Short mmCIF file of C-alpha atoms and ligand atoms in Angstrom, two decimals:
data_model
loop_
_atom_site.label_atom_id
_atom_site.label_comp_id
_atom_site.label_asym_id
_atom_site.label_seq_id
_atom_site.Cartn_x
_atom_site.Cartn_y
_atom_site.Cartn_z
CA MET H 669 0.00 0.00 0.00
CA TYR H 670 1.27 3.44 -0.90
CA MET H 671 2.05 5.50 2.22
CA HIS H 672 0.38 8.89 1.99
CA GLY H 673 1.25 11.85 4.23
CA THR H 674 2.46 10.89 7.70
CA SER H 675 1.61 7.18 7.26
CA LYS H 676 4.45 4.79 8.06
CA ILE H 677 5.19 1.41 9.55
CA ASN H 678 6.27 1.69 13.19
CA ASP H 679 8.59 -0.41 15.38
CA LYS H 680 5.79 -2.81 16.24
CA GLY H 681 5.18 -3.50 12.57
CA HIS H 682 1.92 -1.59 12.72
CA LEU H 683 0.60 1.07 10.41
CA GLU H 684 0.96 4.48 12.03
CA ILE H 685 -0.84 7.64 10.88
CA GLY H 686 -0.31 11.08 12.36
CA GLY H 687 1.87 9.53 15.05
CA CYS H 688 -0.99 7.23 16.14
CA ASP H 689 -0.76 3.43 15.98
CA ALA H 690 -3.64 2.27 13.77
CA VAL H 691 -4.15 -0.87 15.87
CA ASP H 692 -4.58 1.28 18.99
CA LEU H 693 -6.98 3.55 17.12
CA ALA H 694 -9.09 0.54 16.15
CA LYS H 695 -9.11 -0.66 19.78
CA THR H 696 -9.94 2.75 21.23
CA PHE H 697 -12.57 3.92 18.76
CA GLY H 698 -13.80 0.65 17.25
CA THR H 699 -14.12 -0.24 13.57
CA PRO H 700 -14.95 0.65 10.91
CA LEU H 701 -13.16 3.91 11.58
CA TYR H 702 -12.30 6.78 9.30
CA VAL H 703 -8.87 8.14 10.20
CA MET H 704 -7.92 11.52 8.73
CA ASP H 705 -4.30 12.72 8.63
CA GLU H 706 -4.77 16.36 9.64
CA ALA H 707 -1.24 17.41 8.70
CA LEU H 708 -1.78 16.09 5.18
CA ILE H 709 -5.11 17.92 4.81
CA ARG H 710 -3.39 21.15 5.84
CA ARG H 711 -0.45 20.47 3.55
CA ARG H 712 -2.80 20.09 0.58
CA CYS H 713 -4.62 23.31 1.50
CA ARG H 714 -1.30 25.16 1.64
CA GLU H 715 -0.09 23.72 -1.65
CA PHE H 716 -3.06 25.33 -3.42
CA VAL H 717 -2.92 28.61 -1.53
CA ASP H 718 0.87 28.96 -1.83
CA ALA H 719 0.84 28.17 -5.56
CA PHE H 720 -1.63 31.01 -6.11
CA ARG H 721 0.23 33.40 -3.81
CA THR H 722 3.35 33.11 -5.91
CA SER H 723 1.30 33.86 -9.06
CA GLY H 724 0.62 37.43 -8.02
CA LEU H 725 -3.02 37.09 -9.06
CA LYS H 726 -5.99 37.76 -6.84
CA PHE H 727 -7.54 34.40 -6.00
CA GLU H 728 -9.79 32.32 -3.81
CA VAL H 729 -9.30 28.62 -3.19
CA ALA H 730 -12.71 27.26 -2.23
CA TYR H 731 -12.82 23.79 -0.72
CA ALA H 732 -15.68 21.79 -2.29
CA SER H 733 -17.11 20.62 1.01
CA LYS H 734 -19.23 17.88 -0.54
CA ALA H 735 -16.06 15.72 -0.59
CA PHE H 736 -16.00 15.61 3.22
CA CYS H 737 -18.14 18.03 5.18
CA THR H 738 -17.98 18.14 8.97
CA MET H 739 -17.72 21.05 11.39
CA ALA H 740 -14.08 20.28 12.26
CA MET H 741 -13.21 20.22 8.57
CA CYS H 742 -14.84 23.64 8.16
CA ARG H 743 -12.58 24.91 10.97
CA ILE H 744 -9.48 23.70 9.12
CA VAL H 745 -10.62 25.33 5.89
CA GLU H 746 -11.18 28.59 7.72
CA GLU H 747 -7.82 28.44 9.50
CA GLU H 748 -6.08 27.81 6.18
CA GLY H 749 -7.61 30.98 4.75
CA MET H 750 -9.75 29.26 2.14
CA SER H 751 -13.34 29.67 1.02
CA LEU H 752 -16.00 26.95 1.09
CA ASP H 753 -18.43 25.58 -1.49
CA VAL H 754 -21.74 24.18 -0.33
CA VAL H 755 -24.46 22.52 -2.39
CA SER H 756 -27.28 22.08 0.11
CA ASP H 757 -28.92 23.52 3.19
CA GLY H 758 -27.25 20.76 5.22
CA GLU H 759 -23.75 21.69 4.11
CA LEU H 760 -24.55 25.38 4.61
CA HIS H 761 -25.86 24.65 8.10
CA THR H 762 -22.71 22.67 8.92
CA ALA H 763 -20.49 25.55 7.84
CA LEU H 764 -22.49 28.16 9.74
CA GLN H 765 -22.61 26.01 12.88
CA ALA H 766 -18.83 25.69 12.67
CA GLY H 767 -18.58 29.48 12.64
CA PHE H 768 -17.31 29.59 9.08
CA PRO H 769 -17.39 33.20 7.77
CA ALA H 770 -20.50 33.47 5.59
CA GLU H 771 -18.91 35.89 3.14
CA ARG H 772 -16.46 33.12 2.14
CA ILE H 773 -19.25 30.61 1.35
CA HIS H 774 -20.29 29.90 -2.24
CA PHE H 775 -23.57 28.10 -2.95
CA HIS H 776 -23.65 25.61 -5.85
CA GLY H 777 -26.20 23.21 -7.24
CA ASN H 778 -28.64 22.77 -10.09
CA ASN H 779 -31.79 22.84 -7.96
CA LYS H 780 -31.47 25.18 -5.03
CA THR H 781 -34.85 25.37 -3.32
CA PRO H 782 -36.46 28.69 -2.37
CA HIS H 783 -35.83 27.72 1.25
CA GLU H 784 -32.11 27.15 0.59
CA ILE H 785 -31.80 30.46 -1.25
CA GLU H 786 -33.51 32.33 1.59
CA MET H 787 -31.35 30.60 4.18
CA ALA H 788 -28.22 31.60 2.25
CA LEU H 789 -29.43 35.20 1.75
CA ASP H 790 -30.22 35.50 5.45
CA ALA H 791 -26.75 34.17 6.31
CA LYS H 792 -25.28 36.73 3.86
CA ILE H 793 -23.12 34.23 1.99
CA GLY H 794 -20.51 35.53 -0.41
CA CYS H 795 -21.73 34.19 -3.72
CA PHE H 796 -24.35 32.09 -5.51
CA VAL H 797 -23.28 30.03 -8.48
CA VAL H 798 -26.45 30.27 -10.54
CA ASP H 799 -27.13 27.22 -12.67
CA ASN H 800 -30.24 28.00 -14.76
CA PHE H 801 -32.81 30.66 -15.69
CA VAL H 802 -35.39 29.49 -13.14
CA GLU H 803 -32.87 29.96 -10.35
CA LEU H 804 -31.74 33.35 -11.68
CA HIS H 805 -35.26 34.76 -11.45
CA MET H 806 -35.97 33.12 -8.12
CA LEU H 807 -32.75 34.53 -6.66
CA ASN H 808 -33.55 37.99 -7.97
CA ALA H 809 -37.09 37.86 -6.54
CA LEU H 810 -36.05 36.55 -3.11
CA ALA H 811 -33.15 39.01 -2.86
CA GLY H 812 -35.63 41.76 -3.80
CA GLU H 813 -37.99 40.74 -0.99
CA LYS H 814 -35.10 41.03 1.43
CA ARG H 815 -33.92 44.29 -0.17
CA VAL H 816 -30.43 42.95 -0.85
CA LYS H 817 -28.32 42.43 -3.92
CA ALA H 818 -27.08 38.85 -4.31
CA LYS H 819 -23.56 38.41 -5.67
CA MET H 820 -23.45 35.65 -8.25
CA LEU H 821 -21.53 33.76 -10.90
CA PHE H 822 -23.08 31.85 -13.78
CA ARG H 823 -22.13 28.22 -14.15
CA ILE H 824 -21.39 27.79 -17.82
CA THR H 825 -20.53 24.62 -19.71
CA PRO H 826 -17.63 25.45 -21.98
CA GLY H 827 -17.91 22.30 -24.07
CA VAL H 828 -14.93 20.62 -22.42
CA GLU H 829 -15.28 17.40 -20.49
CA ALA H 830 -12.32 15.83 -18.71
CA HIS H 831 -11.83 12.53 -16.98
CA THR H 832 -8.48 11.37 -15.77
CA HIS H 833 -6.32 11.12 -18.88
CA GLU H 834 -8.39 12.54 -21.71
CA PHE H 835 -10.47 15.56 -22.21
CA ILE H 836 -13.03 15.87 -24.95
CA SER H 837 -14.13 19.01 -26.63
CA THR H 838 -17.78 18.80 -27.50
CA GLY H 839 -20.02 21.25 -29.32
CA GLN H 840 -22.91 21.15 -26.93
CA ILE H 841 -22.70 19.15 -23.75
CA ASP H 842 -25.61 17.03 -22.68
CA SER H 843 -25.40 17.99 -19.01
CA LYS H 844 -27.87 18.82 -16.30
CA PHE H 845 -25.53 21.56 -15.06
CA GLY H 846 -25.15 25.12 -16.18
CA PHE H 847 -25.69 27.34 -19.19
CA ASP H 848 -24.30 26.06 -22.46
CA MET H 849 -21.83 28.34 -24.20
CA GLY H 850 -22.22 26.73 -27.59
CA ASN H 851 -25.98 27.24 -27.98
CA GLY H 852 -25.99 30.81 -26.69
CA ALA H 853 -27.68 30.10 -23.35
CA ALA H 854 -24.70 31.43 -21.39
CA TYR H 855 -24.74 34.69 -23.36
CA ARG H 856 -28.49 35.12 -22.91
CA ALA H 857 -28.08 34.49 -19.18
CA VAL H 858 -25.64 37.39 -18.91
CA GLU H 859 -28.00 39.66 -20.88
CA GLU H 860 -30.83 38.64 -18.59
CA ALA H 861 -28.84 39.20 -15.38
CA LEU H 862 -27.93 42.71 -16.45
CA LYS H 863 -31.62 43.60 -16.50
CA LEU H 864 -32.25 42.37 -12.96
CA GLU H 865 -32.05 44.70 -10.03
CA HIS H 866 -31.24 42.38 -7.15
CA VAL H 867 -28.36 40.34 -8.50
CA GLU H 868 -24.78 41.43 -9.11
CA LEU H 869 -22.98 39.36 -11.72
CA LEU H 870 -19.34 38.86 -10.69
CA GLY H 871 -18.39 36.50 -13.49
CA VAL H 872 -18.59 32.90 -14.61
CA HIS H 873 -17.77 29.44 -13.35
CA SER H 874 -16.85 26.22 -15.12
CA HIS H 875 -16.17 22.75 -13.72
CA ILE H 876 -15.11 20.20 -16.29
CA GLY H 877 -14.91 16.90 -14.43
CA SER H 878 -13.23 14.97 -11.68
CA GLN H 879 -10.10 12.93 -10.95
CA ILE H 880 -8.29 14.76 -13.78
CA PHE H 881 -4.57 14.05 -14.17
CA GLU H 882 -3.58 16.41 -16.94
CA VAL H 883 -3.62 20.15 -17.39
CA ALA H 884 -4.87 20.18 -21.00
CA GLY H 885 -8.56 20.11 -20.00
CA PHE H 886 -8.17 23.06 -17.65
CA GLN H 887 -6.27 24.98 -20.33
CA ALA H 888 -8.94 24.27 -22.93
CA ALA H 889 -11.66 25.38 -20.51
CA ALA H 890 -9.74 28.53 -19.62
CA GLU H 891 -9.39 29.41 -23.32
CA LYS H 892 -13.12 29.07 -23.93
CA VAL H 893 -14.16 30.89 -20.77
CA VAL H 894 -11.81 33.80 -21.50
CA ALA H 895 -13.07 34.04 -25.09
CA PHE H 896 -16.59 34.21 -23.66
CA ALA H 897 -15.58 36.92 -21.19
CA ALA H 898 -14.05 38.95 -24.03
CA LYS H 899 -17.19 38.62 -26.16
CA VAL H 900 -19.36 39.69 -23.25
CA ARG H 901 -17.14 42.69 -22.59
CA ASP H 902 -17.10 43.78 -26.23
CA GLU H 903 -20.81 43.32 -26.87
CA LEU H 904 -22.48 43.88 -23.51
CA ASN H 905 -19.91 46.15 -21.92
CA VAL H 906 -19.46 44.06 -18.77
CA THR H 907 -16.06 43.20 -17.35
CA PHE H 908 -15.98 40.09 -15.15
CA LYS H 909 -14.38 40.43 -11.71
CA VAL H 910 -14.15 36.67 -11.16
CA ILE H 911 -13.43 33.59 -13.22
CA ASN H 912 -13.95 30.30 -11.38
CA LEU H 913 -12.35 27.27 -13.00
CA GLY H 914 -13.79 24.62 -10.69
CA GLY H 915 -12.14 21.55 -9.20
CA GLY H 916 -11.43 18.00 -10.26
CA PHE H 917 -7.70 17.68 -9.57
CA GLY H 918 -6.76 13.99 -9.49
CA ILE H 919 -5.21 12.01 -6.65
CA ARG H 920 -3.37 8.70 -6.38
CA TYR H 921 -5.71 5.91 -5.29
CA VAL H 922 -3.75 3.01 -6.77
CA GLU H 923 -0.57 2.35 -8.68
CA GLY H 924 -0.97 3.76 -12.16
CA ASP H 925 -2.80 6.87 -10.99
CA THR H 926 -0.43 9.68 -11.88
CA PRO H 927 -1.60 13.03 -10.54
CA LEU H 928 0.61 16.07 -11.03
CA PRO H 929 1.83 18.10 -8.07
CA VAL H 930 -0.74 20.72 -7.07
CA SER H 931 1.66 23.49 -8.07
CA ASP H 932 1.69 22.16 -11.65
CA TYR H 933 -2.10 22.32 -11.96
CA VAL H 934 -2.24 25.79 -10.47
CA GLY H 935 0.76 26.94 -12.51
CA ALA H 936 -0.85 25.77 -15.74
CA ILE H 937 -4.16 27.43 -14.90
CA VAL H 938 -2.47 30.69 -13.94
CA SER H 939 -0.34 30.83 -17.05
CA SER H 940 -3.27 30.01 -19.34
CA VAL H 941 -5.51 32.67 -17.90
CA LYS H 942 -2.72 35.25 -18.03
CA THR H 943 -1.99 34.38 -21.66
CA GLU H 944 -5.61 34.23 -22.75
CA PHE H 945 -6.70 37.44 -21.04
CA GLY H 946 -3.54 39.08 -22.32
CA ARG H 947 -4.55 38.28 -25.90
CA PHE H 948 -7.72 40.29 -25.44
CA GLY H 949 -6.11 43.11 -23.47
CA TYR H 950 -8.43 42.18 -20.63
CA PRO H 951 -7.30 42.82 -17.01
CA VAL H 952 -6.94 39.39 -15.37
CA PRO H 953 -9.84 39.02 -12.93
CA GLU H 954 -9.74 37.13 -9.65
CA ILE H 955 -9.23 33.43 -10.26
CA TRP H 956 -11.17 31.03 -8.09
CA ILE H 957 -10.77 27.27 -7.97
CA GLU H 958 -12.59 24.55 -6.05
CA PRO H 959 -10.59 21.47 -5.09
CA GLY H 960 -12.47 18.81 -3.12
CA ARG H 961 -10.99 15.34 -3.54
CA SER H 962 -7.42 16.67 -3.79
CA ILE H 963 -7.71 18.36 -0.37
CA VAL H 964 -8.97 15.40 1.66
CA GLY H 965 -8.81 12.24 -0.46
CA ASP H 966 -5.37 10.89 0.30
CA ALA H 967 -5.56 12.02 3.95
CA GLY H 968 -8.21 9.39 4.74
CA THR H 969 -7.67 5.76 5.76
CA THR H 970 -10.50 3.45 6.78
CA LEU H 971 -9.78 0.75 9.37
CA TYR H 972 -11.88 -2.43 9.36
CA THR H 973 -11.81 -5.62 11.40
CA VAL H 974 -11.58 -8.79 9.36
CA GLY H 975 -14.37 -11.25 10.14
CA THR H 976 -15.27 -14.27 8.04
CA PHE H 977 -13.86 -15.94 4.94
CA LYS H 978 -15.17 -17.89 2.03
CA ASP H 979 -12.56 -19.79 0.08
CA ILE H 980 -13.82 -21.11 -3.25
CA PRO H 981 -10.98 -23.38 -4.42
CA GLY H 982 -9.69 -22.44 -7.82
CA VAL H 983 -11.94 -19.39 -7.95
CA ARG H 984 -11.36 -16.83 -5.25
CA LYS H 985 -11.11 -16.22 -1.53
CA TYR H 986 -13.53 -13.67 -0.11
CA VAL H 987 -12.46 -11.91 3.08
CA SER H 988 -15.28 -10.03 4.78
CA VAL H 989 -14.88 -6.90 6.86
CA ASP H 990 -17.20 -5.11 9.28
CA GLY H 991 -18.07 -2.29 6.85
CA GLY H 992 -18.44 -1.97 3.10
CA MET H 993 -20.66 -0.02 0.73
CA THR H 994 -22.29 1.76 3.68
CA ASP H 995 -19.02 3.53 4.51
CA ASN H 996 -17.52 3.43 1.00
CA PRO H 997 -20.01 3.12 -1.86
CA ARG H 998 -17.52 4.16 -4.54
CA PRO H 999 -16.42 0.67 -5.65
CA ALA H 1000 -20.06 -0.43 -5.99
CA LEU H 1001 -21.09 2.84 -7.66
CA TYR H 1002 -18.32 3.19 -10.19
CA GLN H 1003 -15.77 0.42 -9.83
CA ALA H 1004 -13.45 2.71 -7.89
CA GLN H 1005 -10.19 1.01 -6.93
CA TYR H 1006 -8.38 1.11 -3.61
CA GLU H 1007 -5.22 -0.23 -2.01
CA GLY H 1008 -5.03 -1.74 1.45
CA MET H 1009 -2.84 -3.49 3.99
CA LEU H 1010 -3.08 -5.33 7.29
CA ALA H 1011 -2.47 -2.55 9.79
CA ASN H 1012 -1.48 -4.99 12.57
CA ARG H 1013 1.00 -6.89 10.38
CA ALA H 1014 2.23 -4.12 8.15
CA GLY H 1015 5.71 -5.53 7.93
CA ASP H 1016 4.69 -9.09 6.96
CA ALA H 1017 5.29 -10.40 3.48
CA ASN H 1018 2.30 -10.88 1.18
CA GLU H 1019 1.29 -14.50 0.81
CA GLU H 1020 -2.13 -14.66 -0.80
CA VAL H 1021 -4.47 -12.85 -3.16
CA VAL H 1022 -7.93 -12.25 -1.71
CA SER H 1023 -10.95 -10.06 -2.40
CA ILE H 1024 -12.36 -7.81 0.29
CA ALA H 1025 -16.12 -8.01 0.72
CA GLY H 1026 -18.38 -5.72 2.72
CA LYS H 1027 -21.10 -7.03 5.01
CA CYS H 1028 -24.13 -5.64 3.20
CA CYS H 1029 -26.78 -7.74 1.49
CA GLU H 1030 -25.62 -6.90 -2.03
CA SER H 1031 -23.31 -9.00 -4.17
CA GLY H 1032 -21.91 -5.72 -5.46
CA ASP H 1033 -20.77 -4.79 -1.96
CA MET H 1034 -17.07 -5.36 -2.60
CA LEU H 1035 -14.29 -3.01 -1.49
CA ILE H 1036 -11.24 -4.43 -3.26
CA TRP H 1037 -10.91 -7.20 -5.85
CA ASP H 1038 -7.69 -9.24 -5.88
CA ILE H 1039 -5.46 -7.65 -3.30
CA GLU H 1040 -2.19 -9.24 -2.17
CA LEU H 1041 -1.94 -9.57 1.60
CA PRO H 1042 -0.18 -11.68 4.23
CA ARG H 1043 -2.26 -14.78 5.16
CA VAL H 1044 -5.35 -13.09 6.62
CA SER H 1045 -6.91 -14.10 9.95
CA SER H 1046 -10.12 -13.10 11.67
CA GLY H 1047 -9.43 -10.11 13.89
CA ASP H 1048 -6.78 -8.60 11.63
CA ILE H 1049 -7.16 -4.87 11.04
CA LEU H 1050 -7.47 -4.02 7.37
CA ALA H 1051 -6.51 -0.47 6.41
CA VAL H 1052 -7.87 0.90 3.13
CA ALA H 1053 -6.03 3.99 1.91
CA CYS H 1054 -7.21 7.17 0.25
CA THR H 1055 -10.76 7.14 1.60
CA GLY H 1056 -10.90 10.78 2.70
CA ALA H 1057 -13.11 12.05 -0.12
CA TYR H 1058 -16.64 10.90 -1.02
CA ASN H 1059 -16.61 8.12 1.60
CA TYR H 1060 -17.95 9.54 4.86
CA ALA H 1061 -19.75 12.08 2.68
CA MET H 1062 -21.55 9.30 0.79
CA ALA H 1063 -22.04 6.90 3.70
CA SER H 1064 -25.49 5.44 4.29
CA ASN H 1065 -27.41 3.42 6.84
CA TYR H 1066 -28.23 0.61 4.42
CA ASN H 1067 -29.01 -2.54 6.40
CA ARG H 1068 -29.36 -0.13 9.31
CA ILE H 1069 -25.62 -0.21 9.76
CA ARG H 1070 -24.45 2.65 11.96
CA ARG H 1071 -22.19 5.17 10.27
CA PRO H 1072 -18.60 4.99 11.59
CA ALA H 1073 -16.77 7.56 13.66
CA VAL H 1074 -14.24 9.94 12.12
CA VAL H 1075 -11.02 10.78 13.96
CA PHE H 1076 -8.44 13.42 13.07
CA VAL H 1077 -4.91 12.32 13.95
CA LYS H 1078 -1.97 14.66 14.33
CA ASP H 1079 1.32 14.49 16.25
CA GLY H 1080 0.27 11.41 18.19
CA GLN H 1081 -3.10 12.80 19.19
CA ALA H 1082 -6.44 11.42 17.98
CA ASP H 1083 -9.61 13.51 18.23
CA VAL H 1084 -13.09 12.32 17.37
CA VAL H 1085 -14.65 14.80 14.92
CA VAL H 1086 -17.73 12.70 14.18
CA LYS H 1087 -19.04 10.22 16.73
CA ARG H 1088 -20.02 6.72 15.70
CA GLU H 1089 -23.79 6.57 15.32
CA SER H 1090 -25.64 4.96 18.21
CA TYR H 1091 -28.57 2.54 18.17
CA ASP H 1092 -30.68 5.50 19.27
CA ASP H 1093 -29.53 7.37 16.16
CA ILE H 1094 -30.68 4.41 14.09
CA VAL H 1095 -34.26 4.47 15.45
CA GLY H 1096 -34.25 8.12 16.53
CA ASN H 1097 -36.42 9.37 13.66
CA ASP H 1098 -38.70 6.32 13.54
CA VAL H 1099 -42.28 6.85 14.63
CA ILE H 1100 -44.81 4.10 15.35
CA PRO H 1101 -48.31 5.42 14.62
CA ASP H 1102 -50.72 5.05 17.53
CA ARG H 1103 -52.93 2.60 15.70
CA MET H 1104 -49.99 0.21 15.42
CA LYS H 1105 -49.23 0.56 19.09
CA GLN H 1106 -52.85 -0.49 19.72
CA VAL H 1107 -52.52 -3.51 17.45
CA VAL H 1108 -49.51 -4.62 19.46
CA LYS H 1109 -51.49 -4.21 22.71
CA SER H 1110 -54.48 -6.15 21.45
CA VAL H 1111 -52.26 -8.99 20.32
CA GLN H 1112 -50.74 -9.12 23.75
CA GLN H 1113 -54.18 -9.12 25.39
CA ALA H 1114 -55.43 -11.97 23.19
C1 PLP Q 1344 -17.64 18.28 -7.23
C2 PLP Q 1344 -17.26 19.65 -7.59
C3 PLP Q 1344 -16.02 20.16 -7.25
C4 PLP Q 1344 -14.95 19.34 -6.58
O1 PLP Q 1344 -14.56 18.27 -7.38
P1 PLP Q 1344 -13.31 17.37 -6.93
O2 PLP Q 1344 -13.21 16.35 -7.99
O3 PLP Q 1344 -13.68 16.77 -5.61
O4 PLP Q 1344 -12.14 18.26 -6.83
C5 PLP Q 1344 -15.75 21.48 -7.54
N1 PLP Q 1344 -16.68 22.27 -8.15
C6 PLP Q 1344 -17.89 21.79 -8.49
C7 PLP Q 1344 -18.85 22.70 -9.14
C8 PLP Q 1344 -18.23 20.49 -8.24
O5 PLP Q 1344 -19.43 20.03 -8.59
#
């Protein structure tokens, strides 16, 4: 298993993260357990912020909180001087409860409800990223009722789509998100916004994909967005203050994943926007970006306890752990791949190839196919690496499994930032209607 951040093998032959022995963490907090390497999260934050600082441009690095959103995480983002993207009332509430400065919150999403917009207006968030015409008019009306002017960007689809190694340039993207540049919707949106009294258009936003390893997609998007900005300036006489180029920076989950250093992504974006704006004699606006996965992904490790086995001779050996798709749905959702190791026998040589199964009632509930490990025994602690993004955030209570705890580890100290759910949490929102209570009573009487 690749050792991210402060992960290492200690004198006892155990995996250690943030100066904490993973076997001790499993004993103290139980399993499954999400362990987050706080120093690595902060290092990633600083890599983005520092790369922009050296560029001389005005910028905001907004953490896309959907990747991993808890109050403690919001504190880190604030301390590191970054902004925060939210996409729902729940994420907004989390940020506000954590004391995150509202003016550094950006609200995304293709279907913000009137309630969410009002909540965000009342909190005085910094910016709405408006996705469609319905939302534009709703935002203008609600801001009008409150006698405020809502700052906003338009999400536009520049006709660039990137995934990992390739990007494709398409004429018109078939996407639920944003205003299409190719068919003129983005241009009409700007015209429309200029007529509205209660919105202030700061600029435009584009997000081209996720887990991207190369800079070409970002450069292509920057070119198209800048050309759009120039057209809007020339024809509508509006100069954008902000260009937001989204997130999607790739991370290393398994061997063969080849992300670039953060400074390379930022460097490429900065030099493209400088060049492109330069061509139009356009003053370079503030550049905003929105990393999610690349801030928290490789900082996360999930610890599981190994339970049962099923050895099918000549076919495969299944090793089951005490979690699965409830704490990490990504393999079941999109064949995401992970690496792992036995945290309690980290120094032992690999001896067998097994497949790691979750405990849910779904054949698709597999965490890792064909992983080499030492001979596995019940009670071993399996560590799965790179689970910091879109794991806790996507966790569910399927099979009424309680969601695991999350601990932040740093310099030998482990702090719970999310408690493991209790049985009371599991039934806490259940209600038995009175008539059913009566049925139970009458059965007992009979
Ligand atoms: C999901 C998302 C991000 C973050 O994507 P990552 O792949 O986690 O970096 C940023 N911006 C927008 C608009 C998104 O939808």
